[in-house]
Amino acid sequence: MKIFTFDTTLRDGTQGEAVSFSVDDKLIIAQKLDELGIDYIEGGWPGSNPKDKEFFTRASELNLKHAKLTAFGSTRFAKNPVEQDRNVLALVEAGTPVVSIFGKTWDLHVKRALGITNEENLVLISDTVKYLVDHGKEVVYDAEHFFDGYLANPAYALQTLDAAKQAGAYVLCLCDTNGGTPTARLIEIVSEVRKRYDGVIGIHTHNDSDIAVANTLAAVEAGATHVQGCMNGYGERCGNANLASVIANLELKLGHTTLGPDKLTGLSAACRFISELANLPLRNDQPFVGKSAFAHKGGVHVSAVLKDSHTYEHVAPETVGNRQRVLVSDLSGRGNILYKLKQHGLAGRLSEDARRELLERIKQMEYEGYELEAAEGTFELLVREALNPGLQFFDVDSYEVATRATGVGPSHTTATVTLRAQDGVHSATEIGHGPFNALHLCLRKCLSRLYPQITEVRLTDYKVRVLDTRKGTAANVRVLIEWSDHRRSWSTVGVSDNVIEASWKALVDAIRLELMRLMEKDSSVERAVEDYCWGV
Ligand SMILES: [Zn+2]
């Protein structure tokens, strides 16, 4: 069955503590959600703040091919006639084909929050819905606190839905606003509502009990055909139902149609894109779309998944645009190594003994604090070194770095590096933006005459992690450096109790890897290397 998707990342999602989007961000995200095939995009509350008002003014810049843009607001204020209520007028002026409004369901809120009678509240609902319908809007009626209200006074809760339905609301959306309704109770209540009304029943859940996605899916099983949520589960307090997980489950597990199988493959990319704009890292363990969602680490898992991915994967990662990953770590069995070797096109070139030795070396490095899962570059270097035992492109004689700060003006950092390569000793002194940059410049200068091709690689990220915080400033640190050429990116890792040394190790690994790769494809480098095989 077709289930309609209603995304509220740009409204409820921005009520999450860490989430903030500029108007430009919101416009770009709306376009992305449309490309993904979302049916409704709730852009904001035009009556509540200037940013949302500007969003709807500029929404004409959008080129939506499928989604209906939706403006959000509330029922009119009790003291205002509907045609003079600024909030309701702003909804009409927003110019969207769809308007969602929330109204009170729970008699406690009617009495305490609004300070009016139950009957007056029904008039607010009915007036507002009718006014918007008369102005040509498709109205999604959000019954706020529906499940709590139903529990307190079921007859009244249903009367509020009657008021919205009779006034012409197209969707009756049941909201678990406080996010505390247990699934079994939610199913009972949705089923009761389903029996009572024809037309579209919607569901809007929050994740305060960590069951928002489960509750949304349960509501669909009980007859809801319109699901609301936020991408990546953003939203007020603990977030809204994660719409990405809801969509994947409906499509892949429950046999419903939301985006359809083609667009579903864009799900992971869309989640990543939105997290980039939110400036919040996409959670690695986010189901379906996270980096770790199909990552295998335990040796038993890996050897099984290599034989048949169904053994440890609940769906095929490609269906949601994700990919299988096999991690290298101290839990690794030989299966992981084999997988990695195949990935690099190197399988078959290592003997059984060489593989076992490599595994032991990796385990030892992980024990020392290296993190090879995140540093595929260092791992590739280990493999290539195993393939070419005794091969070294250069030896480091010495390096030093000094930063001078006088308290006036910027500080200056100078580094000197001395290397021994096949054609003799090379030394360079450079001034850089900080110690790492200065060392990097020196190393490349020393090697550039012998290997001019290595200049194509650039540094894209640099991260430092303290490994044992109890030791304070004497703790070991792990430095992870990300590199990129025109085609791909990779990371190298270094560990030491000295952050400069850890950075230096990661830097030297990166350069060695670059040379190893060049050797594989460039015969002049290969010859140069052959001339200089230390230890052979
Ligand atoms: Zn909400």
Tab-separated table of C-alpha atoms in Angstrom, residues 199-535:
chain	number	residue	atom	x	y	z
A	199	GLY	CA	-9.838	8.872	4.824
A	200	VAL	CA	-6.254	9.424	5.781
A	201	ILE	CA	-5.059	8.809	9.340
A	202	GLY	CA	-1.564	10.099	10.093
A	203	ILE	CA	0.951	9.377	12.837
A	204	HIS	CA	3.482	11.752	14.432
A	205	THR	CA	5.621	10.303	17.227
A	206	HIS	CA	8.460	11.546	19.392
A	207	ASN	CA	11.322	9.422	20.636
A	208	ASP	CA	11.312	10.072	24.384
A	209	SER	CA	10.813	6.354	25.084
A	210	ASP	CA	13.138	5.285	22.241
A	211	ILE	CA	10.252	3.687	20.371
A	212	ALA	CA	9.218	6.415	17.938
A	213	VAL	CA	10.059	4.383	14.830
A	214	ALA	CA	8.439	1.239	16.264
A	215	ASN	CA	5.316	3.229	17.175
A	216	THR	CA	5.113	4.749	13.700
A	217	LEU	CA	5.361	1.319	12.067
A	218	ALA	CA	2.786	-0.087	14.517
A	219	ALA	CA	0.408	2.764	13.671
A	220	VAL	CA	0.741	1.892	9.972
A	221	GLU	CA	-0.070	-1.747	10.762
A	222	ALA	CA	-3.155	-0.436	12.606
A	223	GLY	CA	-4.298	1.562	9.587
A	224	ALA	CA	-2.375	4.854	9.385
A	225	THR	CA	-1.316	5.756	5.823
A	226	HIS	CA	0.529	9.035	6.458
A	227	VAL	CA	3.782	9.036	8.460
A	228	GLN	CA	5.483	12.091	9.879
A	229	GLY	CA	9.086	12.267	11.060
A	230	CYS	CA	12.492	13.909	10.710
A	231	MET	CA	15.494	12.701	8.776
A	232	ASN	CA	18.194	11.362	11.129
A	233	GLY	CA	15.653	11.513	13.979
A	234	TYR	CA	16.263	15.201	14.688
A	235	GLY	CA	13.631	16.977	16.755
A	236	GLU	CA	12.486	18.383	20.060
A	237	ARG	CA	14.061	16.749	23.196
A	238	CYS	CA	14.985	13.167	22.166
A	239	GLY	CA	13.900	13.750	18.598
A	240	ASN	CA	11.093	12.732	16.277
A	241	ALA	CA	10.622	9.365	14.644
A	242	ASN	CA	13.581	8.940	12.293
A	243	LEU	CA	11.875	9.184	8.916
A	244	ALA	CA	14.771	7.448	7.156
A	245	SER	CA	14.327	4.338	9.328
A	246	VAL	CA	10.538	4.505	8.985
A	247	ILE	CA	10.822	4.631	5.190
A	248	ALA	CA	13.361	1.796	4.995
A	249	ASN	CA	11.252	-0.432	7.241
A	250	LEU	CA	8.025	0.272	5.387
A	251	GLU	CA	9.652	-0.451	2.023
A	252	LEU	CA	11.931	-3.343	2.869
A	253	LYS	CA	10.174	-5.107	5.740
A	254	LEU	CA	6.472	-4.388	5.558
A	255	GLY	CA	5.863	-4.417	1.809
A	256	HIS	CA	4.566	-0.844	1.544
A	257	THR	CA	5.501	1.833	-0.976
A	258	THR	CA	6.908	5.176	0.116
A	259	LEU	CA	9.698	6.401	-2.173
A	260	GLY	CA	9.798	3.277	-4.332
A	261	PRO	CA	12.881	1.053	-4.750
A	262	ASP	CA	14.799	3.379	-7.114
A	263	LYS	CA	14.624	6.478	-4.942
A	264	LEU	CA	15.222	4.401	-1.815
A	265	THR	CA	18.816	3.929	-2.965
A	266	GLY	CA	19.283	7.677	-2.391
A	267	LEU	CA	18.373	7.401	1.301
A	268	SER	CA	21.895	7.152	2.775
A	269	ALA	CA	23.196	10.031	0.660
A	270	ALA	CA	20.229	12.230	1.644
A	271	CYS	CA	20.792	11.546	5.362
A	272	ARG	CA	24.485	12.363	5.024
A	273	PHE	CA	23.722	15.514	3.072
A	274	ILE	CA	21.296	16.767	5.713
A	275	SER	CA	23.701	15.957	8.546
A	276	GLU	CA	26.404	17.949	6.726
A	277	LEU	CA	24.154	20.989	6.537
A	278	ALA	CA	23.139	20.515	10.174
A	279	ASN	CA	26.863	20.362	10.976
A	280	LEU	CA	26.185	17.248	13.043
A	281	PRO	CA	28.094	14.075	12.181
A	282	LEU	CA	25.842	11.324	10.884
A	283	ARG	CA	25.781	8.743	13.669
A	284	ASN	CA	27.932	5.789	12.613
A	285	ASP	CA	25.449	3.394	14.230
A	286	GLN	CA	22.383	4.971	12.641
A	287	PRO	CA	20.360	2.033	11.311
A	288	PHE	CA	20.253	1.521	7.532
A	289	VAL	CA	22.271	4.635	6.604
A	290	GLY	CA	25.134	4.904	9.131
A	291	LYS	CA	28.709	4.003	8.262
A	292	SER	CA	28.596	1.050	10.683
A	293	ALA	CA	25.116	-0.192	9.697
A	294	PHE	CA	26.660	-2.938	7.549
A	295	ALA	CA	30.154	-3.051	9.072
A	296	HIS	CA	31.472	-6.406	10.246
A	297	LYS	CA	34.185	-6.731	12.849
A	298	GLY	CA	33.976	-10.021	14.726
A	299	GLY	CA	36.004	-12.707	12.944
A	300	VAL	CA	33.144	-15.243	13.014
A	301	HIS	CA	30.760	-12.699	11.488
A	302	VAL	CA	33.210	-11.757	8.787
A	303	SER	CA	33.980	-15.281	7.651
A	304	ALA	CA	30.233	-16.004	7.453
A	305	VAL	CA	29.276	-12.765	5.725
A	306	LEU	CA	31.939	-13.365	3.081
A	307	LYS	CA	30.258	-16.659	2.253
A	308	ASP	CA	26.724	-15.245	2.325
A	309	SER	CA	25.892	-11.670	3.313
A	310	HIS	CA	22.432	-12.732	4.556
A	311	THR	CA	24.079	-14.428	7.524
A	312	TYR	CA	24.665	-11.109	9.307
A	313	GLU	CA	22.803	-8.487	7.261
A	314	HIS	CA	19.071	-7.920	7.669
A	315	VAL	CA	18.743	-6.192	4.292
A	316	ALA	CA	21.095	-5.674	1.364
A	317	PRO	CA	23.015	-2.421	2.022
A	318	GLU	CA	22.671	-1.303	-1.618
A	319	THR	CA	18.868	-1.092	-1.285
A	320	VAL	CA	19.297	2.021	0.881
A	321	GLY	CA	22.440	3.266	-0.873
A	322	ASN	CA	24.813	2.055	1.836
A	323	ARG	CA	27.657	-0.426	1.532
A	324	GLN	CA	29.106	-3.401	3.337
A	325	ARG	CA	32.316	-2.775	5.249
A	326	VAL	CA	34.681	-5.255	6.812
A	327	LEU	CA	36.718	-3.813	9.637
A	328	VAL	CA	40.262	-4.653	10.500
A	329	SER	CA	40.881	-4.786	14.231
A	330	ASP	CA	42.114	-6.811	17.160
A	331	LEU	CA	38.947	-8.917	16.839
A	332	SER	CA	39.874	-9.868	13.322
A	333	GLY	CA	40.116	-13.354	12.063
A	334	ARG	CA	41.842	-14.171	8.840
A	335	GLY	CA	38.589	-13.585	6.932
A	336	ASN	CA	38.861	-9.822	7.421
A	337	ILE	CA	42.387	-9.732	6.101
A	338	LEU	CA	41.390	-11.797	3.096
A	339	TYR	CA	38.475	-9.487	2.393
A	340	LYS	CA	40.710	-6.434	2.582
A	341	LEU	CA	43.298	-8.013	0.346
A	342	LYS	CA	40.645	-8.757	-2.252
A	343	GLN	CA	39.440	-5.178	-1.977
A	344	HIS	CA	42.907	-3.897	-2.821
A	345	GLY	CA	43.416	-6.439	-5.582
A	346	LEU	CA	46.272	-8.012	-3.677
A	347	ALA	CA	44.865	-11.400	-2.709
A	348	GLY	CA	46.819	-14.321	-3.953
A	349	ARG	CA	50.136	-12.492	-3.706
A	350	LEU	CA	50.576	-13.230	-0.008
A	351	SER	CA	51.319	-16.668	1.309
A	352	GLU	CA	49.349	-18.190	4.157
A	353	ASP	CA	52.300	-17.483	6.500
A	354	ALA	CA	52.612	-13.878	5.366
A	355	ARG	CA	48.912	-13.340	6.028
A	356	ARG	CA	49.234	-14.778	9.533
A	357	GLU	CA	52.252	-12.561	10.249
A	358	LEU	CA	50.393	-9.535	8.993
A	359	LEU	CA	47.484	-10.315	11.291
A	360	GLU	CA	49.805	-10.595	14.294
A	361	ARG	CA	51.378	-7.263	13.433
A	362	ILE	CA	47.958	-5.609	13.170
A	363	LYS	CA	46.867	-7.043	16.527
A	364	GLN	CA	50.011	-5.708	18.163
A	365	MET	CA	49.517	-2.250	16.671
A	366	GLU	CA	45.869	-2.148	17.799
A	367	TYR	CA	47.032	-3.121	21.277
A	368	GLU	CA	49.403	-0.142	21.243
A	369	GLY	CA	46.528	2.186	20.400
A	370	TYR	CA	46.562	2.276	16.608
A	371	GLU	CA	43.117	2.360	15.073
A	372	LEU	CA	43.365	0.644	11.739
A	373	GLU	CA	39.610	0.512	11.166
A	374	ALA	CA	39.677	4.229	10.559
A	375	ALA	CA	43.094	4.223	8.898
A	376	GLU	CA	42.845	2.186	5.738
A	377	GLY	CA	45.890	3.956	4.362
A	378	THR	CA	48.123	2.614	7.125
A	379	PHE	CA	46.612	-0.826	6.666
A	380	GLU	CA	47.240	-0.741	2.923
A	381	LEU	CA	50.826	0.240	3.635
A	382	LEU	CA	51.212	-2.760	5.974
A	383	VAL	CA	49.901	-5.040	3.262
A	384	ARG	CA	52.104	-3.547	0.579
A	385	GLU	CA	55.105	-3.837	2.886
A	386	ALA	CA	54.237	-7.495	3.431
A	387	LEU	CA	54.166	-7.912	-0.357
A	388	ASN	CA	57.577	-6.252	-0.702
A	389	PRO	CA	59.571	-7.373	2.300
A	390	GLY	CA	62.686	-5.276	2.977
A	391	LEU	CA	61.687	-2.479	0.643
A	392	GLN	CA	62.229	1.063	1.960
A	393	PHE	CA	62.169	4.234	-0.106
A	394	PHE	CA	63.972	6.338	2.444
A	395	ASP	CA	65.202	6.323	6.017
A	396	VAL	CA	64.709	9.230	8.352
A	397	ASP	CA	67.990	10.416	9.841
A	398	SER	CA	66.468	13.181	11.944
A	399	TYR	CA	63.736	15.751	12.184
A	400	GLU	CA	63.255	18.744	14.426
A	401	VAL	CA	60.717	21.470	14.750
A	402	ALA	CA	60.617	24.718	16.728
A	403	THR	CA	57.945	27.336	17.255
A	404	ARG	CA	58.967	30.826	18.267
A	405	ALA	CA	56.414	33.206	19.758
A	406	THR	CA	57.376	36.640	21.049
A	407	GLY	CA	53.958	37.746	22.282
A	408	VAL	CA	53.857	40.311	19.473
A	409	GLY	CA	52.478	39.247	16.093
A	410	PRO	CA	52.025	35.680	14.855
A	411	SER	CA	54.254	32.785	15.927
A	412	HIS	CA	56.739	31.228	13.467
A	413	THR	CA	57.375	27.516	13.119
A	414	THR	CA	60.485	26.144	11.422
A	415	ALA	CA	61.232	22.473	10.770
A	416	THR	CA	64.288	20.651	9.459
A	417	VAL	CA	64.209	17.090	8.103
A	418	THR	CA	67.133	14.933	6.992
A	419	LEU	CA	66.529	11.749	4.994
A	420	ARG	CA	68.719	9.139	3.417
A	421	ALA	CA	67.496	7.985	0.002
A	422	GLN	CA	69.029	6.015	-2.857
A	423	ASP	CA	70.894	8.981	-4.276
A	424	GLY	CA	72.267	10.189	-0.969
A	425	VAL	CA	71.289	12.419	1.924
A	426	HIS	CA	68.555	15.036	1.533
A	427	SER	CA	67.908	17.838	3.951
A	428	ALA	CA	65.312	20.619	3.947
A	429	THR	CA	64.357	23.475	6.245
A	430	GLU	CA	60.945	25.089	5.852
A	431	ILE	CA	58.709	27.588	7.616
A	432	GLY	CA	55.105	26.395	7.988
A	433	HIS	CA	51.733	27.168	9.516
A	434	GLY	CA	52.409	25.200	12.654
A	435	PRO	CA	54.690	22.200	13.332
A	436	PHE	CA	52.882	19.626	11.250
A	437	ASN	CA	52.681	21.813	8.171
A	438	ALA	CA	56.390	22.686	8.448
A	439	LEU	CA	57.381	19.001	8.717
A	440	HIS	CA	55.113	18.102	5.817
A	441	LEU	CA	56.734	20.759	3.594
A	442	CYS	CA	60.224	19.521	4.512
A	443	LEU	CA	59.434	15.883	3.818
A	444	ARG	CA	57.922	16.602	0.423
A	445	LYS	CA	60.804	18.905	-0.513
A	446	CYS	CA	63.357	16.218	0.368
A	447	LEU	CA	61.590	13.655	-1.809
A	448	SER	CA	60.245	15.779	-4.649
A	449	ARG	CA	63.416	15.653	-6.746
A	450	LEU	CA	63.528	11.873	-6.639
A	451	TYR	CA	59.770	11.327	-6.862
A	452	PRO	CA	58.172	14.413	-8.471
A	453	GLN	CA	54.751	12.671	-8.728
A	454	ILE	CA	54.073	12.655	-4.979
A	455	THR	CA	52.867	16.251	-4.927
A	456	GLU	CA	49.373	15.268	-6.110
A	457	VAL	CA	48.168	14.233	-2.655
A	458	ARG	CA	46.680	16.787	-0.265
A	459	LEU	CA	45.735	16.694	3.404
A	460	THR	CA	41.979	16.993	4.055
A	461	ASP	CA	41.537	16.333	7.793
A	462	TYR	CA	43.620	16.041	10.940
A	463	LYS	CA	42.294	14.600	14.208
A	464	VAL	CA	43.933	14.048	17.575
A	465	ARG	CA	42.495	11.753	20.260
A	466	VAL	CA	43.888	11.305	23.777
A	467	LEU	CA	44.067	7.550	24.446
A	468	ASP	CA	44.344	7.447	28.225
A	469	THR	CA	42.757	10.527	29.750
A	470	ARG	CA	43.775	9.495	33.290
A	471	LYS	CA	47.413	10.261	32.472
A	472	GLY	CA	46.580	13.884	31.656
A	473	THR	CA	49.180	15.656	29.508
A	474	ALA	CA	51.495	12.590	29.622
A	475	ALA	CA	48.908	10.394	27.882
A	476	ASN	CA	49.425	8.703	24.541
A	477	VAL	CA	47.729	10.419	21.657
A	478	ARG	CA	46.522	9.016	18.385
A	479	VAL	CA	46.723	11.244	15.325
A	480	LEU	CA	44.555	10.363	12.356
A	481	ILE	CA	45.242	12.193	9.102
A	482	GLU	CA	42.993	12.057	6.067
A	483	TRP	CA	44.467	12.461	2.592
A	484	SER	CA	42.988	12.779	-0.825
A	485	ASP	CA	44.029	12.754	-4.474
A	486	HIS	CA	41.708	13.386	-7.402
A	487	ARG	CA	40.110	9.972	-7.106
A	488	ARG	CA	39.849	8.844	-3.489
A	489	SER	CA	40.644	9.547	0.138
A	490	TRP	CA	42.383	7.487	2.830
A	491	SER	CA	43.714	7.962	6.358
A	492	THR	CA	46.958	7.162	8.093
A	493	VAL	CA	47.488	6.883	11.828
A	494	GLY	CA	50.318	7.470	14.327
A	495	VAL	CA	50.490	6.858	18.089
A	496	SER	CA	52.915	8.353	20.602
A	497	ASP	CA	53.043	10.228	23.900
A	498	ASN	CA	54.274	13.150	21.803
A	499	VAL	CA	51.725	14.685	19.444
A	500	ILE	CA	54.441	15.816	16.979
A	501	GLU	CA	55.877	12.318	16.811
A	502	ALA	CA	52.431	10.751	16.343
A	503	SER	CA	51.751	13.230	13.523
A	504	TRP	CA	55.164	12.518	11.999
A	505	LYS	CA	54.519	8.754	11.965
A	506	ALA	CA	51.163	9.235	10.229
A	507	LEU	CA	52.808	11.619	7.760
A	508	VAL	CA	55.675	9.257	6.920
A	509	ASP	CA	53.200	6.383	6.468
A	510	ALA	CA	51.211	8.505	4.027
A	511	ILE	CA	54.268	9.345	1.952
A	512	ARG	CA	55.472	5.717	1.970
A	513	LEU	CA	52.050	4.577	0.827
A	514	GLU	CA	52.058	7.119	-1.952
A	515	LEU	CA	55.421	5.828	-3.137
A	516	MET	CA	54.239	2.214	-2.894
A	517	ARG	CA	51.258	3.025	-5.058
A	518	LEU	CA	53.390	4.895	-7.557
A	519	MET	CA	55.682	1.915	-7.719
A	520	GLU	CA	52.738	-0.277	-8.718
A	521	LYS	CA	51.830	1.905	-11.678
A	522	ASP	CA	54.973	3.802	-12.647
A	523	SER	CA	57.977	1.893	-13.974
A	524	SER	CA	60.424	4.773	-13.463
A	525	VAL	CA	59.608	4.822	-9.778
A	526	GLU	CA	59.736	1.066	-9.731
A	527	ARG	CA	63.233	1.161	-11.211
A	528	ALA	CA	64.293	3.827	-8.763
A	529	VAL	CA	63.018	1.677	-5.967
A	530	GLU	CA	64.682	-1.458	-7.316
A	531	ASP	CA	67.994	0.335	-7.316
A	532	TYR	CA	67.537	1.027	-3.688
A	533	CYS	CA	66.167	-1.954	-1.855
A	534	TRP	CA	67.626	-1.731	1.553
A	535	GLY	CA	67.961	-4.951	3.411
